[in-house]
mmCIF file of C-alpha atoms and ligand atoms in Angstrom:
data_model
loop_
_atom_site.group_PDB
_atom_site.id
_atom_site.type_symbol
_atom_site.label_atom_id
_atom_site.label_comp_id
_atom_site.label_asym_id
_atom_site.label_seq_id
_atom_site.Cartn_x
_atom_site.Cartn_y
_atom_site.Cartn_z
ATOM 1 C CA MET A 1 -27.919 -7.147 3.950
ATOM 2 C CA LYS A 2 -29.855 -4.054 4.367
ATOM 3 C CA ASP A 3 -28.879 -3.328 7.867
ATOM 4 C CA ARG A 4 -25.284 -4.794 7.650
ATOM 5 C CA ARG A 5 -22.344 -2.342 8.001
ATOM 6 C CA VAL A 6 -19.033 -3.181 6.942
ATOM 7 C CA ILE A 7 -15.761 -1.524 7.946
ATOM 8 C CA VAL A 8 -12.481 -2.779 6.432
ATOM 9 C CA LYS A 9 -9.018 -1.697 7.830
ATOM 10 C CA VAL A 10 -6.301 -1.886 5.116
ATOM 11 C CA PRO A 11 -2.640 -1.419 5.221
ATOM 12 C CA ALA A 12 -0.487 0.697 3.169
ATOM 13 C CA SER A 13 2.309 -0.954 1.357
ATOM 14 C CA THR A 14 5.898 -0.582 -0.134
ATOM 15 C CA ALA A 15 6.312 -2.101 -3.579
ATOM 16 C CA ASN A 16 9.527 -3.284 -5.442
ATOM 17 C CA LEU A 17 11.731 -3.370 -2.229
ATOM 18 C CA GLY A 18 14.529 -2.408 -4.688
ATOM 19 C CA PRO A 19 15.000 -5.057 -7.260
ATOM 20 C CA GLY A 20 11.579 -6.856 -7.124
ATOM 21 C CA PHE A 21 10.063 -4.476 -9.765
ATOM 22 C CA ASP A 22 6.215 -5.021 -10.035
ATOM 23 C CA THR A 23 6.764 -8.409 -8.077
ATOM 24 C CA LEU A 24 7.695 -7.761 -4.382
ATOM 25 C CA GLY A 25 5.551 -5.919 -1.859
ATOM 26 C CA MET A 26 5.292 -5.501 1.816
ATOM 27 C CA ALA A 27 2.394 -4.154 4.070
ATOM 28 C CA LEU A 28 3.033 -1.506 6.425
ATOM 29 C CA SER A 29 1.551 -0.242 9.725
ATOM 30 C CA LEU A 30 -0.100 2.822 8.219
ATOM 31 C CA TYR A 31 -3.729 2.347 7.419
ATOM 32 C CA GLY A 32 -6.985 3.413 5.713
ATOM 33 C CA TRP A 33 -10.583 2.451 6.721
ATOM 34 C CA ILE A 34 -13.534 1.963 4.177
ATOM 35 C CA GLU A 35 -16.954 1.803 5.474
ATOM 36 C CA MET A 36 -19.915 0.218 3.157
ATOM 37 C CA SER A 37 -23.513 -0.117 3.996
ATOM 38 C CA ILE A 38 -26.897 -0.086 2.031
ATOM 39 C CA PRO A 39 -28.053 3.589 2.480
ATOM 40 C CA GLU A 40 -31.304 4.151 4.599
ATOM 41 C CA SER A 41 -32.058 6.790 2.319
ATOM 42 C CA GLY A 42 -32.010 4.565 -0.738
ATOM 43 C CA GLU A 43 -29.676 7.158 -2.481
ATOM 44 C CA THR A 44 -25.885 6.685 -2.828
ATOM 45 C CA THR A 45 -23.823 8.690 -0.271
ATOM 46 C CA PHE A 46 -20.093 9.457 0.409
ATOM 47 C CA ALA A 47 -18.376 10.785 3.496
ATOM 48 C CA PHE A 48 -14.468 11.296 3.136
ATOM 49 C CA TYR A 49 -12.224 12.328 6.147
ATOM 50 C CA GLY A 50 -8.855 13.244 6.237
ATOM 51 C CA ASP A 51 -6.297 15.185 3.981
ATOM 52 C CA GLY A 52 -6.639 15.317 0.201
ATOM 53 C CA MET A 53 -9.973 13.793 0.100
ATOM 54 C CA ASP A 54 -11.768 16.960 -1.115
ATOM 55 C CA SER A 55 -11.187 16.298 -4.705
ATOM 56 C CA LEU A 56 -12.713 12.780 -4.894
ATOM 57 C CA PRO A 57 -15.817 12.393 -6.896
ATOM 58 C CA ARG A 58 -18.852 11.988 -4.710
ATOM 59 C CA ASP A 59 -21.155 10.361 -7.415
ATOM 60 C CA LYS A 60 -21.242 7.012 -9.141
ATOM 61 C CA SER A 61 -17.845 7.714 -10.993
ATOM 62 C CA ASN A 62 -15.998 7.341 -7.711
ATOM 63 C CA LEU A 63 -13.305 4.493 -7.656
ATOM 64 C CA LEU A 64 -14.682 2.845 -4.566
ATOM 65 C CA PHE A 65 -18.104 2.631 -5.812
ATOM 66 C CA LYS A 66 -17.192 1.388 -9.229
ATOM 67 C CA VAL A 67 -14.928 -1.303 -7.570
ATOM 68 C CA ALA A 68 -17.675 -2.307 -5.480
ATOM 69 C CA GLN A 69 -19.830 -2.837 -8.441
ATOM 70 C CA LEU A 70 -17.558 -4.999 -10.012
ATOM 71 C CA VAL A 71 -17.735 -7.345 -7.128
ATOM 72 C CA PHE A 72 -21.531 -7.440 -7.193
ATOM 73 C CA GLN A 73 -21.304 -8.000 -10.951
ATOM 74 C CA GLU A 74 -18.870 -10.955 -10.563
ATOM 75 C CA ALA A 75 -21.280 -12.305 -7.648
ATOM 76 C CA GLY A 76 -24.358 -11.832 -9.851
ATOM 77 C CA VAL A 77 -26.078 -9.479 -7.374
ATOM 78 C CA SER A 78 -27.499 -6.151 -7.720
ATOM 79 C CA VAL A 79 -26.706 -3.328 -5.149
ATOM 80 C CA PRO A 80 -27.361 -0.150 -6.984
ATOM 81 C CA GLU A 81 -26.893 2.144 -4.081
ATOM 82 C CA LEU A 82 -24.297 2.310 -1.443
ATOM 83 C CA ALA A 83 -23.253 4.620 1.630
ATOM 84 C CA ILE A 84 -19.549 4.513 1.438
ATOM 85 C CA SER A 85 -17.222 6.439 3.944
ATOM 86 C CA MET A 86 -13.445 6.565 3.898
ATOM 87 C CA TYR A 87 -10.592 7.803 6.014
ATOM 88 C CA SER A 88 -6.967 7.120 5.261
ATOM 89 C CA ASP A 89 -3.518 8.054 6.789
ATOM 90 C CA VAL A 90 -1.856 6.702 3.633
ATOM 91 C CA PRO A 91 -0.492 9.935 1.796
ATOM 92 C CA LEU A 92 -1.810 10.075 -1.790
ATOM 93 C CA ALA A 93 0.615 9.542 -4.767
ATOM 94 C CA ARG A 94 3.605 9.164 -2.443
ATOM 95 C CA GLY A 95 4.589 5.631 -3.260
ATOM 96 C CA LEU A 96 2.942 3.974 -0.357
ATOM 97 C CA GLY A 97 0.088 2.188 -2.145
ATOM 98 C CA SER A 98 -2.904 4.575 -1.444
ATOM 99 C CA SER A 99 -4.726 3.599 -4.541
ATOM 100 C CA ALA A 100 -4.005 -0.094 -3.952
ATOM 101 C CA SER A 101 -5.447 0.119 -0.508
ATOM 102 C CA ALA A 102 -8.355 1.974 -1.534
ATOM 103 C CA ILE A 103 -9.036 -0.703 -4.322
ATOM 104 C CA VAL A 104 -8.369 -3.565 -1.862
ATOM 105 C CA GLY A 105 -10.512 -1.961 0.877
ATOM 106 C CA ALA A 106 -13.398 -1.421 -1.573
ATOM 107 C CA LEU A 107 -13.151 -5.098 -2.814
ATOM 108 C CA VAL A 108 -13.167 -6.585 0.542
ATOM 109 C CA ALA A 109 -16.086 -4.359 1.904
ATOM 110 C CA ALA A 110 -18.274 -4.990 -1.024
ATOM 111 C CA ASN A 111 -17.677 -8.744 -0.928
ATOM 112 C CA GLU A 112 -18.405 -8.858 2.839
ATOM 113 C CA LEU A 113 -21.529 -6.712 2.316
ATOM 114 C CA ILE A 114 -23.017 -9.492 0.324
ATOM 115 C CA GLY A 115 -21.914 -12.420 2.514
ATOM 116 C CA SER A 116 -18.357 -13.099 0.853
ATOM 117 C CA PRO A 117 -19.121 -15.031 -2.300
ATOM 118 C CA LEU A 118 -15.949 -14.369 -3.717
ATOM 119 C CA SER A 119 -12.692 -15.974 -2.663
ATOM 120 C CA LYS A 120 -9.454 -13.861 -1.596
ATOM 121 C CA HIS A 121 -7.783 -15.403 -4.813
ATOM 122 C CA LYS A 122 -10.554 -13.797 -7.015
ATOM 123 C CA LEU A 123 -10.289 -10.435 -5.239
ATOM 124 C CA PHE A 124 -6.514 -10.468 -5.856
ATOM 125 C CA GLN A 125 -7.280 -11.103 -9.480
ATOM 126 C CA ILE A 126 -9.613 -8.251 -9.694
ATOM 127 C CA ALA A 127 -7.251 -5.941 -7.832
ATOM 128 C CA THR A 128 -4.261 -6.801 -9.761
ATOM 129 C CA GLU A 129 -6.123 -6.166 -13.156
ATOM 130 C CA LEU A 130 -7.357 -2.640 -11.864
ATOM 131 C CA GLU A 131 -3.821 -1.747 -10.657
ATOM 132 C CA GLY A 132 -1.960 -3.162 -13.603
ATOM 133 C CA HIS A 133 0.622 -4.926 -11.266
ATOM 134 C CA PRO A 134 0.233 -7.210 -8.369
ATOM 135 C CA ASP A 135 2.842 -5.899 -5.727
ATOM 136 C CA ASN A 136 0.889 -3.194 -3.835
ATOM 137 C CA VAL A 137 -2.595 -4.828 -3.824
ATOM 138 C CA GLY A 138 -1.076 -8.229 -2.723
ATOM 139 C CA ALA A 139 0.637 -6.718 0.166
ATOM 140 C CA SER A 140 -2.525 -4.899 1.180
ATOM 141 C CA LEU A 141 -4.715 -7.831 0.641
ATOM 142 C CA PHE A 142 -2.783 -10.554 2.153
ATOM 143 C CA GLY A 143 -0.345 -8.633 4.629
ATOM 144 C CA GLY A 144 3.425 -9.480 5.229
ATOM 145 C CA ILE A 145 5.626 -9.789 2.462
ATOM 146 C CA VAL A 146 4.109 -10.830 -0.841
ATOM 147 C CA VAL A 147 5.953 -12.192 -3.920
ATOM 148 C CA SER A 148 3.773 -12.310 -6.888
ATOM 149 C CA ALA A 149 3.821 -12.890 -10.547
ATOM 150 C CA TRP A 150 1.329 -11.736 -13.089
ATOM 151 C CA ASP A 151 1.088 -12.751 -16.708
ATOM 152 C CA GLY A 152 -1.761 -10.329 -17.634
ATOM 153 C CA SER A 153 -4.510 -12.793 -17.002
ATOM 154 C CA GLU A 154 -3.597 -14.674 -13.671
ATOM 155 C CA ALA A 155 -1.762 -13.555 -10.678
ATOM 156 C CA HIS A 156 -0.114 -16.093 -8.453
ATOM 157 C CA TYR A 157 1.641 -15.209 -5.088
ATOM 158 C CA ALA A 158 3.556 -16.442 -2.032
ATOM 159 C CA ARG A 159 3.494 -14.882 1.459
ATOM 160 C CA ILE A 160 6.378 -14.555 3.601
ATOM 161 C CA GLU A 161 6.095 -13.530 7.251
ATOM 162 C CA PRO A 162 8.165 -10.428 8.025
ATOM 163 C CA HIS A 163 11.028 -11.052 10.361
ATOM 164 C CA GLU A 164 10.211 -9.738 13.941
ATOM 165 C CA ARG A 165 13.246 -7.553 14.108
ATOM 166 C CA LEU A 166 12.545 -6.013 10.650
ATOM 167 C CA GLU A 167 11.644 -2.381 10.782
ATOM 168 C CA THR A 168 11.493 0.389 8.169
ATOM 169 C CA LEU A 169 11.941 4.174 8.131
ATOM 170 C CA VAL A 170 10.069 6.106 5.374
ATOM 171 C CA ALA A 171 11.015 9.650 4.194
ATOM 172 C CA ILE A 172 7.792 10.973 2.623
ATOM 173 C CA PRO A 173 8.506 14.028 0.467
ATOM 174 C CA ALA A 174 6.115 16.739 0.608
ATOM 175 C CA PHE A 175 5.475 16.625 -3.159
ATOM 176 C CA GLN A 176 3.172 14.101 -5.069
ATOM 177 C CA LEU A 177 4.409 11.849 -7.898
ATOM 178 C CA ALA A 178 1.972 10.135 -10.180
ATOM 179 C CA THR A 179 2.826 6.256 -10.896
ATOM 180 C CA GLU A 180 2.132 6.883 -14.469
ATOM 181 C CA LYS A 181 4.804 9.595 -14.647
ATOM 182 C CA ALA A 182 7.573 7.400 -12.883
ATOM 183 C CA ARG A 183 6.532 4.627 -15.241
ATOM 184 C CA HIS A 184 7.003 6.822 -18.191
ATOM 185 C CA ALA A 185 10.608 7.360 -17.066
ATOM 186 C CA LEU A 186 11.285 3.711 -17.677
ATOM 187 C CA PRO A 187 12.973 2.287 -20.770
ATOM 188 C CA SER A 188 10.913 -0.202 -22.896
ATOM 189 C CA THR A 189 13.745 -2.675 -23.127
ATOM 190 C CA VAL A 190 16.915 -3.499 -20.835
ATOM 191 C CA SER A 191 20.044 -5.240 -21.477
ATOM 192 C CA MET A 192 20.630 -8.847 -20.551
ATOM 193 C CA ALA A 193 23.364 -7.760 -17.954
ATOM 194 C CA ASP A 194 20.960 -5.721 -16.128
ATOM 195 C CA ALA A 195 18.162 -8.222 -16.322
ATOM 196 C CA VAL A 196 20.779 -10.870 -14.799
ATOM 197 C CA PHE A 197 21.654 -8.291 -12.105
ATOM 198 C CA ASN A 198 17.985 -7.830 -10.959
ATOM 199 C CA VAL A 199 17.153 -11.586 -11.145
ATOM 200 C CA GLY A 200 20.125 -12.165 -8.676
ATOM 201 C CA ARG A 201 19.477 -9.465 -6.326
ATOM 202 C CA SER A 202 15.558 -10.081 -6.156
ATOM 203 C CA SER A 203 16.044 -13.765 -5.578
ATOM 204 C CA LEU A 204 18.570 -13.071 -3.028
ATOM 205 C CA LEU A 205 16.410 -10.630 -1.286
ATOM 206 C CA VAL A 206 13.552 -13.029 -1.202
ATOM 207 C CA ALA A 207 15.676 -15.835 0.277
ATOM 208 C CA ALA A 208 17.124 -13.395 2.966
ATOM 209 C CA LEU A 209 13.550 -12.115 3.885
ATOM 210 C CA ALA A 210 12.422 -15.904 4.060
ATOM 211 C CA SER A 211 15.310 -17.226 5.995
ATOM 212 C CA GLY A 212 15.812 -14.171 8.124
ATOM 213 C CA GLU A 213 19.511 -13.524 7.144
ATOM 214 C CA LEU A 214 18.820 -10.006 7.459
ATOM 215 C CA GLU A 215 22.411 -9.072 6.770
ATOM 216 C CA LEU A 216 22.008 -10.272 3.130
ATOM 217 C CA ILE A 217 19.600 -7.518 2.478
ATOM 218 C CA ARG A 218 22.600 -5.054 2.174
ATOM 219 C CA HIS A 219 23.808 -7.113 -0.999
ATOM 220 C CA ALA A 220 20.388 -7.773 -2.365
ATOM 221 C CA MET A 221 18.604 -4.293 -2.208
ATOM 222 C CA LYS A 222 20.095 -3.070 -5.374
ATOM 223 C CA ASP A 223 18.356 -2.419 -8.693
ATOM 224 C CA ARG A 224 19.073 -1.511 -12.158
ATOM 225 C CA LEU A 225 15.504 -1.831 -13.615
ATOM 226 C CA HIS A 226 13.916 1.398 -12.389
ATOM 227 C CA GLN A 227 15.478 3.148 -9.764
ATOM 228 C CA PRO A 228 18.361 4.603 -11.918
ATOM 229 C CA TYR A 229 15.752 5.901 -14.341
ATOM 230 C CA ARG A 230 13.609 7.461 -11.722
ATOM 231 C CA ALA A 231 16.549 9.101 -9.655
ATOM 232 C CA ALA A 232 16.069 12.365 -11.763
ATOM 233 C CA LEU A 233 12.595 12.636 -10.381
ATOM 234 C CA ILE A 234 13.590 12.394 -6.812
ATOM 235 C CA PRO A 235 16.620 14.737 -6.025
ATOM 236 C CA GLY A 236 18.675 13.323 -3.294
ATOM 237 C CA MET A 237 17.342 9.596 -3.831
ATOM 238 C CA ALA A 238 20.753 8.508 -5.432
ATOM 239 C CA GLU A 239 22.679 9.812 -2.463
ATOM 240 C CA ILE A 240 20.237 8.145 0.180
ATOM 241 C CA LEU A 241 20.336 4.708 -1.586
ATOM 242 C CA GLU A 242 24.058 4.723 -1.766
ATOM 243 C CA ARG A 243 24.863 5.972 1.746
ATOM 244 C CA ALA A 244 21.871 4.856 4.111
ATOM 245 C CA ALA A 245 23.953 1.847 5.062
ATOM 246 C CA ASP A 246 26.616 4.177 6.489
ATOM 247 C CA TYR A 247 23.912 5.077 9.121
ATOM 248 C CA GLY A 248 22.912 1.674 9.919
ATOM 249 C CA ALA A 249 20.255 0.666 7.307
ATOM 250 C CA LEU A 250 20.214 -2.768 6.116
ATOM 251 C CA GLY A 251 19.398 -1.428 2.654
ATOM 252 C CA ALA A 252 17.283 1.411 1.112
ATOM 253 C CA ALA A 253 15.034 1.753 -2.022
ATOM 254 C CA LEU A 254 12.348 3.864 -3.570
ATOM 255 C CA SER A 255 9.278 2.920 -2.222
ATOM 256 C CA GLY A 256 6.977 1.832 -5.172
ATOM 257 C CA ALA A 257 7.199 4.486 -7.812
ATOM 258 C CA GLY A 258 8.246 7.115 -5.293
ATOM 259 C CA PRO A 259 8.770 9.742 -4.177
ATOM 260 C CA THR A 260 9.005 7.985 -0.839
ATOM 261 C CA LEU A 261 12.249 6.509 0.194
ATOM 262 C CA ILE A 262 12.374 3.506 2.508
ATOM 263 C CA ALA A 263 15.156 2.185 4.614
ATOM 264 C CA PHE A 264 15.086 -1.292 6.142
ATOM 265 C CA VAL A 265 16.580 -1.491 9.675
ATOM 266 C CA ASP A 266 17.378 -4.327 12.022
ATOM 267 C CA GLY A 267 15.357 -3.086 14.941
ATOM 268 C CA ALA A 268 17.859 -4.901 17.569
ATOM 269 C CA SER A 269 20.572 -2.422 16.496
ATOM 270 C CA GLY A 270 18.927 0.720 17.707
ATOM 271 C CA GLU A 271 21.506 3.199 18.310
ATOM 272 C CA LYS A 272 21.878 4.697 14.899
ATOM 273 C CA LYS A 273 18.112 5.207 14.334
ATOM 274 C CA ALA A 274 17.956 8.915 15.025
ATOM 275 C CA ALA A 275 21.080 9.638 12.708
ATOM 276 C CA LEU A 276 19.498 7.569 9.824
ATOM 277 C CA ALA A 277 16.236 9.549 10.064
ATOM 278 C CA GLU A 278 18.288 12.809 10.103
ATOM 279 C CA PHE A 279 20.572 11.616 7.186
ATOM 280 C CA LEU A 280 17.265 11.009 5.094
ATOM 281 C CA LYS A 281 15.647 14.228 5.909
ATOM 282 C CA SER A 282 18.769 16.415 5.537
ATOM 283 C CA THR A 283 19.859 14.877 2.343
ATOM 284 C CA LEU A 284 16.209 15.892 0.851
ATOM 285 C CA ALA A 285 16.415 19.145 2.456
ATOM 286 C CA LYS A 286 19.699 19.862 0.705
ATOM 287 C CA GLU A 287 17.761 19.592 -2.433
ATOM 288 C CA GLY A 288 14.925 21.668 -1.354
ATOM 289 C CA ILE A 289 12.669 18.914 -0.516
ATOM 290 C CA GLN A 290 10.597 18.862 2.672
ATOM 291 C CA ALA A 291 9.966 15.432 4.047
ATOM 292 C CA GLU A 292 8.297 13.535 6.828
ATOM 293 C CA THR A 293 10.035 10.668 8.418
ATOM 294 C CA LEU A 294 8.056 7.920 10.117
ATOM 295 C CA TRP A 295 9.212 4.595 11.465
ATOM 296 C CA LEU A 296 6.677 1.742 10.330
ATOM 297 C CA SER A 297 6.695 -1.878 11.018
ATOM 298 C CA PRO A 298 5.713 -4.499 8.469
ATOM 299 C CA CYS A 299 2.169 -5.325 8.868
ATOM 300 C CA SER A 300 1.601 -9.080 9.020
ATOM 301 C CA SER A 301 -2.208 -8.891 8.441
ATOM 302 C CA GLY A 302 -3.903 -7.834 5.311
ATOM 303 C CA ALA A 303 -7.255 -6.117 4.937
ATOM 304 C CA GLU A 304 -9.483 -6.825 7.760
ATOM 305 C CA ALA A 305 -13.248 -6.517 7.757
ATOM 306 C CA THR A 306 -15.564 -5.975 10.869
ATOM 307 C CA VAL A 307 -19.218 -6.653 9.986
ATOM 308 C CA GLU A 308 -21.872 -5.044 12.100
ATOM 309 C CA GLU A 309 -25.449 -6.003 12.098
ATOM 310 C CA TRP A 310 -27.531 -2.818 13.001
ATOM 311 C CA ASP A 311 -30.966 -3.119 14.663
ATOM 312 C CA GLY A 312 -31.519 0.488 15.008
ATOM 313 C CA SER A 313 -31.329 0.269 18.834
ATOM 314 C CA ALA A 314 -27.450 0.655 19.300
ATOM 315 C CA SER A 315 -26.026 3.892 20.529
ATOM 316 C CA GLY A 316 -29.619 5.129 21.374
ATOM 317 C CA GLY A 317 -30.700 4.366 17.759
ATOM 318 C CA ALA A 318 -28.109 6.764 16.166
ATOM 319 C CA ARG A 319 -25.361 5.215 14.016
ATOM 320 C CA LEU A 320 -21.750 6.335 15.055
ATOM 321 C CA THR A 321 -19.881 7.742 12.015
ATOM 322 C CA LEU A 322 -16.712 5.916 10.760
ATOM 323 C CA MET A 323 -14.598 8.622 12.444
ATOM 324 C CA ASP A 324 -16.286 7.988 15.645
ATOM 325 C CA ARG A 325 -15.806 4.150 15.301
ATOM 326 C CA ILE A 326 -12.028 4.510 14.566
ATOM 327 C CA LYS A 327 -10.843 7.184 16.612
ATOM 328 C CA GLY A 328 -7.795 6.183 18.820
ATOM 329 C CA GLU A 329 -6.528 4.000 15.956
ATOM 330 C CA VAL A 330 -5.909 6.886 13.489
ATOM 331 C CA ARG A 331 -2.756 8.852 13.277
ATOM 332 C CA ALA A 332 -4.477 12.419 12.996
HETATM 333 N N1 HSE B 1 5.645 -1.573 -9.048
HETATM 334 C C1 HSE B 1 5.107 -0.341 -9.369
HETATM 335 C C2 HSE B 1 6.134 0.752 -9.887
HETATM 336 C C3 HSE B 1 4.447 0.101 -7.959
HETATM 337 O O1 HSE B 1 7.256 0.733 -9.419
HETATM 338 O O2 HSE B 1 5.652 1.347 -10.826
HETATM 339 C C4 HSE B 1 3.711 1.325 -8.193
HETATM 340 O O3 HSE B 1 3.094 1.676 -7.000
#
């Protein structure tokens, strides 16, 4: 274990997909990387690369460190000191599952570091408990489209392979929105009519994604449980959800708790792609919101670990940093 180094590549995710509040998630082709090893110095160290990482704690209160310790505890082993590095292309607090990807990456890395005693099912349970809902963590862990249900003690899931023509366009506003704030905007009870509305749309959406009937997404990607209440937090959102289909989208939704908006597109109908991106950007700009648009594919694979045994002789005796190892793969 001492000379073992684990690098986990973990995808971002979009949650809810409109009607599937706290239930549906899909992994996206935007990634973070977490490296874990036993420090040669015997002291815990952190190296963070990328935007927004400066504010992360570099002591044992760090989330990645604490998550790793949960794995060790569960497995009954003691690994008191860790060397942890992270780089992520997943923007923080934008509704693309940055915290879920960090949690999943740390769980998988810690588990691999000690020889994988915990099953993926167990890691899913721990991740769900930590996040408080299974949608983002399920997608980051298993990849593809993940349908999950959690009763507060056990999470179950089924995975759907994304259709090969399914593509997504995300508009990522420049501002952050804390999930907690976006959850506070929600009512504590809803009407039977709204519940029935969502059960129908969510069920139809899952069936459409599973059967490949992409045209049904247009009728299914509608929600009355969370998006209407969150609309005030994201000016321009209501117009985008209502009119994205006019620009060729199969459907559009708030990504997770927002503020990112996501449009689903049939990749075979390419002609309106630029117009859709322009519509999303300009609708947000009208409200004074700068946004970056990105075309992302559904990502079929979940968190993937590479394990390296280090004998001190590789690279002339010097270890490559995480950034050296992943350059060429990162967006920056
Ligand atoms: N399902 C969660 C929500 C996702 O919408 O609050 C948060 O990332």
